[in-house]
Amino acid sequence: MLRNFREAQAGTQSRIEELEKSRMITDAENARRARIEELEQENTELEARLMKMGQINKNMNLKLKYLMLKRIRVINSRVQTRCIQIAKEIHNEEPMIKYRFPFLNGLLELNAPIKNIKFYQRCKGLSIGFIASAVKNLEISLIMIAFVRIMEFPS
C-alpha cells in the first residue's frame, strides 16, 4: 500500500510539474499576446500620425507652390515693365503688349511689318509670355538689341 501511495504521490508530483510548465507556457503566451496588442495599438497610432503628417506635408507643398507662383508673377511683372520701357525707348510710342498664358514659357513673338517676318526667341530667365507688336519700320538689329537689353537687366 505504501508503494501504491508513493507511486500515486510521484504521479501527482509529475502532474503538478506538468501543470506548472503549462501555466508558465500560458503566462508566456498571454504576455506575448499582450505585447502584440500593445504593438498593434502603437502601429495604429503611428499610422494616424503618418496620415496627419502627410496631410500637413501636402498643405505645405500647396502653400510653397502658391508662394512660388506669386513670386514668379512679381518677377514677370517687373520684366514686363522693363520690356515696355525698352519698347518705349526704341519706338518712342506706346507699345501694344498683350499677356499670354504662362505655358508659352516666355516665347516672344514680334510681328515686324517688314516682309511679315516673325521671330521666335526664348530669353534667358524670362518666363512671361507677351506679344510685342511693332509699328513703323523696325530692323532686325533693333529687335536683337532689345533682347540683349532685356537679358542684361539686373534682378
JSON list of C-alpha atoms in Angstrom, two decimals:
[
{"chain": "A", "resi": 1, "resn": "MET", "atom": "CA", "xyz": [0.00, 0.00, 0.00]},
{"chain": "A", "resi": 2, "resn": "LEU", "atom": "CA", "xyz": [2.82, 2.29, 0.80]},
{"chain": "A", "resi": 3, "resn": "ARG", "atom": "CA", "xyz": [4.20, 1.51, -2.55]},
{"chain": "A", "resi": 4, "resn": "ASN", "atom": "CA", "xyz": [0.94, 2.50, -4.24]},
{"chain": "A", "resi": 5, "resn": "PHE", "atom": "CA", "xyz": [0.88, 5.61, -2.16]},
{"chain": "A", "resi": 6, "resn": "ARG", "atom": "CA", "xyz": [4.42, 6.57, -3.23]},
{"chain": "A", "resi": 7, "resn": "GLU", "atom": "CA", "xyz": [3.62, 5.87, -6.86]},
{"chain": "A", "resi": 8, "resn": "ALA", "atom": "CA", "xyz": [0.49, 7.98, -6.60]},
{"chain": "A", "resi": 9, "resn": "GLN", "atom": "CA", "xyz": [2.48, 10.74, -4.93]},
{"chain": "A", "resi": 10, "resn": "ALA", "atom": "CA", "xyz": [5.13, 10.57, -7.69]},
{"chain": "A", "resi": 11, "resn": "GLY", "atom": "CA", "xyz": [2.38, 10.65, -10.32]},
{"chain": "A", "resi": 12, "resn": "THR", "atom": "CA", "xyz": [0.81, 13.61, -8.58]},
{"chain": "A", "resi": 13, "resn": "GLN", "atom": "CA", "xyz": [4.18, 15.36, -8.37]},
{"chain": "A", "resi": 14, "resn": "SER", "atom": "CA", "xyz": [4.80, 14.83, -12.09]},
{"chain": "A", "resi": 15, "resn": "ARG", "atom": "CA", "xyz": [1.26, 16.05, -12.83]},
{"chain": "A", "resi": 16, "resn": "ILE", "atom": "CA", "xyz": [1.94, 19.18, -10.72]},
{"chain": "A", "resi": 17, "resn": "GLU", "atom": "CA", "xyz": [5.16, 19.80, -12.67]},
{"chain": "A", "resi": 18, "resn": "GLU", "atom": "CA", "xyz": [3.32, 19.40, -15.99]},
{"chain": "A", "resi": 19, "resn": "LEU", "atom": "CA", "xyz": [0.64, 21.84, -14.85]},
{"chain": "A", "resi": 20, "resn": "GLU", "atom": "CA", "xyz": [3.33, 24.33, -13.73]},
{"chain": "A", "resi": 21, "resn": "LYS", "atom": "CA", "xyz": [5.01, 24.07, -17.14]},
{"chain": "A", "resi": 22, "resn": "SER", "atom": "CA", "xyz": [1.72, 24.57, -18.96]},
{"chain": "A", "resi": 23, "resn": "ARG", "atom": "CA", "xyz": [0.91, 27.53, -16.68]},
{"chain": "A", "resi": 24, "resn": "MET", "atom": "CA", "xyz": [4.31, 29.07, -17.47]},
{"chain": "A", "resi": 25, "resn": "ILE", "atom": "CA", "xyz": [3.69, 28.48, -21.17]},
{"chain": "A", "resi": 26, "resn": "THR", "atom": "CA", "xyz": [0.23, 30.02, -20.84]},
{"chain": "A", "resi": 27, "resn": "ASP", "atom": "CA", "xyz": [1.68, 33.01, -18.97]},
{"chain": "A", "resi": 28, "resn": "ALA", "atom": "CA", "xyz": [4.31, 33.44, -21.69]},
{"chain": "A", "resi": 29, "resn": "GLU", "atom": "CA", "xyz": [1.64, 33.23, -24.39]},
{"chain": "A", "resi": 30, "resn": "ASN", "atom": "CA", "xyz": [-0.52, 35.74, -22.52]},
{"chain": "A", "resi": 31, "resn": "ALA", "atom": "CA", "xyz": [2.46, 38.10, -22.19]},
{"chain": "A", "resi": 32, "resn": "ARG", "atom": "CA", "xyz": [3.23, 37.64, -25.89]},
{"chain": "A", "resi": 33, "resn": "ARG", "atom": "CA", "xyz": [-0.41, 38.32, -26.83]},
{"chain": "A", "resi": 34, "resn": "ALA", "atom": "CA", "xyz": [-0.45, 41.42, -24.60]},
{"chain": "A", "resi": 35, "resn": "ARG", "atom": "CA", "xyz": [2.76, 42.65, -26.27]},
{"chain": "A", "resi": 36, "resn": "ILE", "atom": "CA", "xyz": [1.26, 42.00, -29.72]},
{"chain": "A", "resi": 37, "resn": "GLU", "atom": "CA", "xyz": [-1.84, 44.02, -28.77]},
{"chain": "A", "resi": 38, "resn": "GLU", "atom": "CA", "xyz": [0.37, 46.87, -27.50]},
{"chain": "A", "resi": 39, "resn": "LEU", "atom": "CA", "xyz": [2.38, 46.85, -30.72]},
{"chain": "A", "resi": 40, "resn": "GLU", "atom": "CA", "xyz": [-0.78, 46.81, -32.85]},
{"chain": "A", "resi": 41, "resn": "GLN", "atom": "CA", "xyz": [-2.15, 49.79, -30.91]},
{"chain": "A", "resi": 42, "resn": "GLU", "atom": "CA", "xyz": [1.16, 51.63, -31.29]},
{"chain": "A", "resi": 43, "resn": "ASN", "atom": "CA", "xyz": [1.15, 50.81, -35.00]},
{"chain": "A", "resi": 44, "resn": "THR", "atom": "CA", "xyz": [-2.36, 52.25, -35.34]},
{"chain": "A", "resi": 45, "resn": "GLU", "atom": "CA", "xyz": [-1.27, 55.44, -33.55]},
{"chain": "A", "resi": 46, "resn": "LEU", "atom": "CA", "xyz": [1.80, 55.77, -35.77]},
{"chain": "A", "resi": 47, "resn": "GLU", "atom": "CA", "xyz": [-0.31, 55.27, -38.91]},
{"chain": "A", "resi": 48, "resn": "ALA", "atom": "CA", "xyz": [-2.64, 58.04, -37.72]},
{"chain": "A", "resi": 49, "resn": "ARG", "atom": "CA", "xyz": [0.35, 60.34, -37.12]},
{"chain": "A", "resi": 50, "resn": "LEU", "atom": "CA", "xyz": [1.73, 59.45, -40.53]},
{"chain": "A", "resi": 51, "resn": "MET", "atom": "CA", "xyz": [-1.57, 60.33, -42.20]},
{"chain": "A", "resi": 52, "resn": "LYS", "atom": "CA", "xyz": [-1.65, 63.63, -40.30]},
{"chain": "A", "resi": 53, "resn": "MET", "atom": "CA", "xyz": [1.95, 64.41, -41.29]},
{"chain": "A", "resi": 54, "resn": "GLY", "atom": "CA", "xyz": [1.15, 63.51, -44.89]},
{"chain": "A", "resi": 55, "resn": "GLN", "atom": "CA", "xyz": [-1.75, 65.96, -44.88]},
{"chain": "A", "resi": 56, "resn": "ILE", "atom": "CA", "xyz": [0.46, 68.66, -43.32]},
{"chain": "A", "resi": 57, "resn": "ASN", "atom": "CA", "xyz": [3.13, 67.94, -45.95]},
{"chain": "A", "resi": 58, "resn": "LYS", "atom": "CA", "xyz": [0.54, 68.19, -48.72]},
{"chain": "A", "resi": 59, "resn": "ASN", "atom": "CA", "xyz": [-0.70, 71.52, -47.34]},
{"chain": "A", "resi": 60, "resn": "MET", "atom": "CA", "xyz": [2.86, 72.84, -47.07]},
{"chain": "A", "resi": 61, "resn": "ASN", "atom": "CA", "xyz": [3.59, 71.80, -50.67]},
{"chain": "A", "resi": 62, "resn": "LEU", "atom": "CA", "xyz": [0.47, 73.63, -51.86]},
{"chain": "A", "resi": 63, "resn": "LYS", "atom": "CA", "xyz": [1.50, 76.70, -49.86]},
{"chain": "A", "resi": 64, "resn": "LEU", "atom": "CA", "xyz": [5.02, 76.55, -51.30]},
{"chain": "A", "resi": 65, "resn": "LYS", "atom": "CA", "xyz": [3.69, 76.24, -54.86]},
{"chain": "A", "resi": 66, "resn": "TYR", "atom": "CA", "xyz": [1.37, 79.21, -54.26]},
{"chain": "A", "resi": 67, "resn": "LEU", "atom": "CA", "xyz": [4.24, 81.34, -52.91]},
{"chain": "A", "resi": 68, "resn": "MET", "atom": "CA", "xyz": [6.49, 80.33, -55.82]},
{"chain": "A", "resi": 69, "resn": "LEU", "atom": "CA", "xyz": [3.79, 81.24, -58.35]},
{"chain": "A", "resi": 70, "resn": "LYS", "atom": "CA", "xyz": [3.23, 84.53, -56.55]},
{"chain": "A", "resi": 71, "resn": "ARG", "atom": "CA", "xyz": [6.97, 85.28, -56.72]},
{"chain": "A", "resi": 72, "resn": "ILE", "atom": "CA", "xyz": [7.08, 84.35, -60.42]},
{"chain": "A", "resi": 73, "resn": "ARG", "atom": "CA", "xyz": [4.17, 86.72, -61.08]},
{"chain": "A", "resi": 74, "resn": "VAL", "atom": "CA", "xyz": [6.05, 89.56, -59.36]},
{"chain": "A", "resi": 75, "resn": "ILE", "atom": "CA", "xyz": [9.21, 88.81, -61.35]},
{"chain": "A", "resi": 76, "resn": "ASN", "atom": "CA", "xyz": [7.20, 88.57, -64.57]},
{"chain": "A", "resi": 77, "resn": "SER", "atom": "CA", "xyz": [5.57, 91.89, -63.82]},
{"chain": "A", "resi": 78, "resn": "ARG", "atom": "CA", "xyz": [8.99, 93.52, -63.32]},
{"chain": "A", "resi": 79, "resn": "VAL", "atom": "CA", "xyz": [10.37, 92.02, -66.53]},
{"chain": "A", "resi": 80, "resn": "GLN", "atom": "CA", "xyz": [7.28, 93.05, -68.48]},
{"chain": "A", "resi": 81, "resn": "THR", "atom": "CA", "xyz": [7.62, 96.61, -67.15]},
{"chain": "A", "resi": 82, "resn": "ARG", "atom": "CA", "xyz": [11.26, 96.68, -68.27]},
{"chain": "A", "resi": 83, "resn": "CYS", "atom": "CA", "xyz": [10.32, 95.34, -71.69]},
{"chain": "A", "resi": 84, "resn": "ILE", "atom": "CA", "xyz": [7.69, 98.07, -72.04]},
{"chain": "A", "resi": 85, "resn": "GLN", "atom": "CA", "xyz": [10.30, 100.69, -71.09]},
{"chain": "A", "resi": 86, "resn": "ILE", "atom": "CA", "xyz": [12.67, 99.33, -73.74]},
{"chain": "A", "resi": 87, "resn": "ALA", "atom": "CA", "xyz": [9.92, 99.34, -76.35]},
{"chain": "A", "resi": 88, "resn": "LYS", "atom": "CA", "xyz": [9.08, 102.96, -75.47]},
{"chain": "A", "resi": 89, "resn": "GLU", "atom": "CA", "xyz": [12.75, 103.88, -75.77]},
{"chain": "A", "resi": 90, "resn": "ILE", "atom": "CA", "xyz": [13.17, 102.20, -79.16]},
{"chain": "A", "resi": 91, "resn": "HIS", "atom": "CA", "xyz": [9.85, 103.20, -80.77]},
{"chain": "A", "resi": 92, "resn": "ASN", "atom": "CA", "xyz": [9.13, 106.46, -78.92]},
{"chain": "A", "resi": 93, "resn": "GLU", "atom": "CA", "xyz": [5.49, 105.41, -78.57]},
{"chain": "A", "resi": 94, "resn": "GLU", "atom": "CA", "xyz": [3.22, 103.17, -76.51]},
{"chain": "A", "resi": 95, "resn": "PRO", "atom": "CA", "xyz": [3.76, 99.51, -77.44]},
{"chain": "A", "resi": 96, "resn": "MET", "atom": "CA", "xyz": [0.86, 97.09, -77.65]},
{"chain": "A", "resi": 97, "resn": "ILE", "atom": "CA", "xyz": [1.54, 94.45, -75.00]},
{"chain": "A", "resi": 98, "resn": "LYS", "atom": "CA", "xyz": [-0.84, 91.53, -74.58]},
{"chain": "A", "resi": 99, "resn": "TYR", "atom": "CA", "xyz": [-0.42, 88.96, -71.86]},
{"chain": "A", "resi": 100, "resn": "ARG", "atom": "CA", "xyz": [-0.31, 85.30, -72.86]},
{"chain": "A", "resi": 101, "resn": "PHE", "atom": "CA", "xyz": [-0.60, 82.28, -70.64]},
{"chain": "A", "resi": 102, "resn": "PRO", "atom": "CA", "xyz": [2.50, 81.02, -68.75]},
{"chain": "A", "resi": 103, "resn": "PHE", "atom": "CA", "xyz": [2.55, 77.68, -70.61]},
{"chain": "A", "resi": 104, "resn": "LEU", "atom": "CA", "xyz": [4.16, 79.53, -73.51]},
{"chain": "A", "resi": 105, "resn": "ASN", "atom": "CA", "xyz": [7.26, 79.85, -71.30]},
{"chain": "A", "resi": 106, "resn": "GLY", "atom": "CA", "xyz": [8.41, 83.27, -72.31]},
{"chain": "A", "resi": 107, "resn": "LEU", "atom": "CA", "xyz": [8.06, 82.84, -76.03]},
{"chain": "A", "resi": 108, "resn": "LEU", "atom": "CA", "xyz": [8.27, 86.25, -77.67]},
{"chain": "A", "resi": 109, "resn": "GLU", "atom": "CA", "xyz": [6.53, 86.83, -80.94]},
{"chain": "A", "resi": 110, "resn": "LEU", "atom": "CA", "xyz": [7.50, 90.01, -82.74]},
{"chain": "A", "resi": 111, "resn": "ASN", "atom": "CA", "xyz": [5.41, 90.98, -85.74]},
{"chain": "A", "resi": 112, "resn": "ALA", "atom": "CA", "xyz": [7.58, 93.19, -87.89]},
{"chain": "A", "resi": 113, "resn": "PRO", "atom": "CA", "xyz": [5.89, 94.93, -90.82]},
{"chain": "A", "resi": 114, "resn": "ILE", "atom": "CA", "xyz": [8.97, 94.30, -92.97]},
{"chain": "A", "resi": 115, "resn": "LYS", "atom": "CA", "xyz": [8.07, 91.25, -95.12]},
{"chain": "A", "resi": 116, "resn": "ASN", "atom": "CA", "xyz": [5.81, 89.93, -92.32]},
{"chain": "A", "resi": 117, "resn": "ILE", "atom": "CA", "xyz": [8.78, 88.25, -90.59]},
{"chain": "A", "resi": 118, "resn": "LYS", "atom": "CA", "xyz": [8.03, 86.57, -87.27]},
{"chain": "A", "resi": 119, "resn": "PHE", "atom": "CA", "xyz": [10.81, 85.96, -84.80]},
{"chain": "A", "resi": 120, "resn": "TYR", "atom": "CA", "xyz": [10.53, 83.47, -82.00]},
{"chain": "A", "resi": 121, "resn": "GLN", "atom": "CA", "xyz": [13.15, 83.97, -79.37]},
{"chain": "A", "resi": 122, "resn": "ARG", "atom": "CA", "xyz": [13.40, 82.39, -75.96]},
{"chain": "A", "resi": 123, "resn": "CYS", "atom": "CA", "xyz": [15.07, 84.76, -73.48]},
{"chain": "A", "resi": 124, "resn": "LYS", "atom": "CA", "xyz": [17.15, 83.51, -70.59]},
{"chain": "A", "resi": 125, "resn": "GLY", "atom": "CA", "xyz": [15.33, 83.93, -67.30]},
{"chain": "A", "resi": 126, "resn": "LEU", "atom": "CA", "xyz": [12.31, 85.47, -68.99]},
{"chain": "A", "resi": 127, "resn": "SER", "atom": "CA", "xyz": [9.30, 83.40, -68.03]},
{"chain": "A", "resi": 128, "resn": "ILE", "atom": "CA", "xyz": [6.49, 85.71, -69.07]},
{"chain": "A", "resi": 129, "resn": "GLY", "atom": "CA", "xyz": [4.65, 85.45, -72.33]},
{"chain": "A", "resi": 130, "resn": "PHE", "atom": "CA", "xyz": [3.65, 88.56, -74.19]},
{"chain": "A", "resi": 131, "resn": "ILE", "atom": "CA", "xyz": [3.26, 89.81, -77.75]},
{"chain": "A", "resi": 132, "resn": "ALA", "atom": "CA", "xyz": [5.09, 92.98, -78.67]},
{"chain": "A", "resi": 133, "resn": "SER", "atom": "CA", "xyz": [3.59, 94.35, -81.86]},
{"chain": "A", "resi": 134, "resn": "ALA", "atom": "CA", "xyz": [5.95, 96.72, -83.59]},
{"chain": "A", "resi": 135, "resn": "VAL", "atom": "CA", "xyz": [4.56, 99.58, -85.58]},
{"chain": "A", "resi": 136, "resn": "LYS", "atom": "CA", "xyz": [6.71, 101.60, -88.04]},
{"chain": "A", "resi": 137, "resn": "ASN", "atom": "CA", "xyz": [9.84, 100.30, -89.73]},
{"chain": "A", "resi": 138, "resn": "LEU", "atom": "CA", "xyz": [11.82, 98.03, -87.48]},
{"chain": "A", "resi": 139, "resn": "GLU", "atom": "CA", "xyz": [15.12, 96.43, -88.32]},
{"chain": "A", "resi": 140, "resn": "ILE", "atom": "CA", "xyz": [16.27, 93.05, -87.13]},
{"chain": "A", "resi": 141, "resn": "SER", "atom": "CA", "xyz": [19.24, 94.56, -85.31]},
{"chain": "A", "resi": 142, "resn": "LEU", "atom": "CA", "xyz": [16.92, 96.66, -83.14]},
{"chain": "A", "resi": 143, "resn": "ILE", "atom": "CA", "xyz": [14.94, 93.55, -82.21]},
{"chain": "A", "resi": 144, "resn": "MET", "atom": "CA", "xyz": [18.08, 91.70, -81.21]},
{"chain": "A", "resi": 145, "resn": "ILE", "atom": "CA", "xyz": [19.34, 94.73, -79.24]},
{"chain": "A", "resi": 146, "resn": "ALA", "atom": "CA", "xyz": [16.03, 94.73, -77.35]},
{"chain": "A", "resi": 147, "resn": "PHE", "atom": "CA", "xyz": [16.52, 91.05, -76.44]},
{"chain": "A", "resi": 148, "resn": "VAL", "atom": "CA", "xyz": [20.09, 91.71, -75.31]},
{"chain": "A", "resi": 149, "resn": "ARG", "atom": "CA", "xyz": [18.98, 94.63, -73.17]},
{"chain": "A", "resi": 150, "resn": "ILE", "atom": "CA", "xyz": [16.21, 92.56, -71.59]},
{"chain": "A", "resi": 151, "resn": "MET", "atom": "CA", "xyz": [18.72, 89.88, -70.64]},
{"chain": "A", "resi": 152, "resn": "GLU", "atom": "CA", "xyz": [21.21, 92.44, -69.26]},
{"chain": "A", "resi": 153, "resn": "PHE", "atom": "CA", "xyz": [18.84, 93.88, -66.63]},
{"chain": "A", "resi": 154, "resn": "PRO", "atom": "CA", "xyz": [19.92, 93.06, -63.08]},
{"chain": "A", "resi": 155, "resn": "SER", "atom": "CA", "xyz": [17.45, 91.09, -60.97]}
]
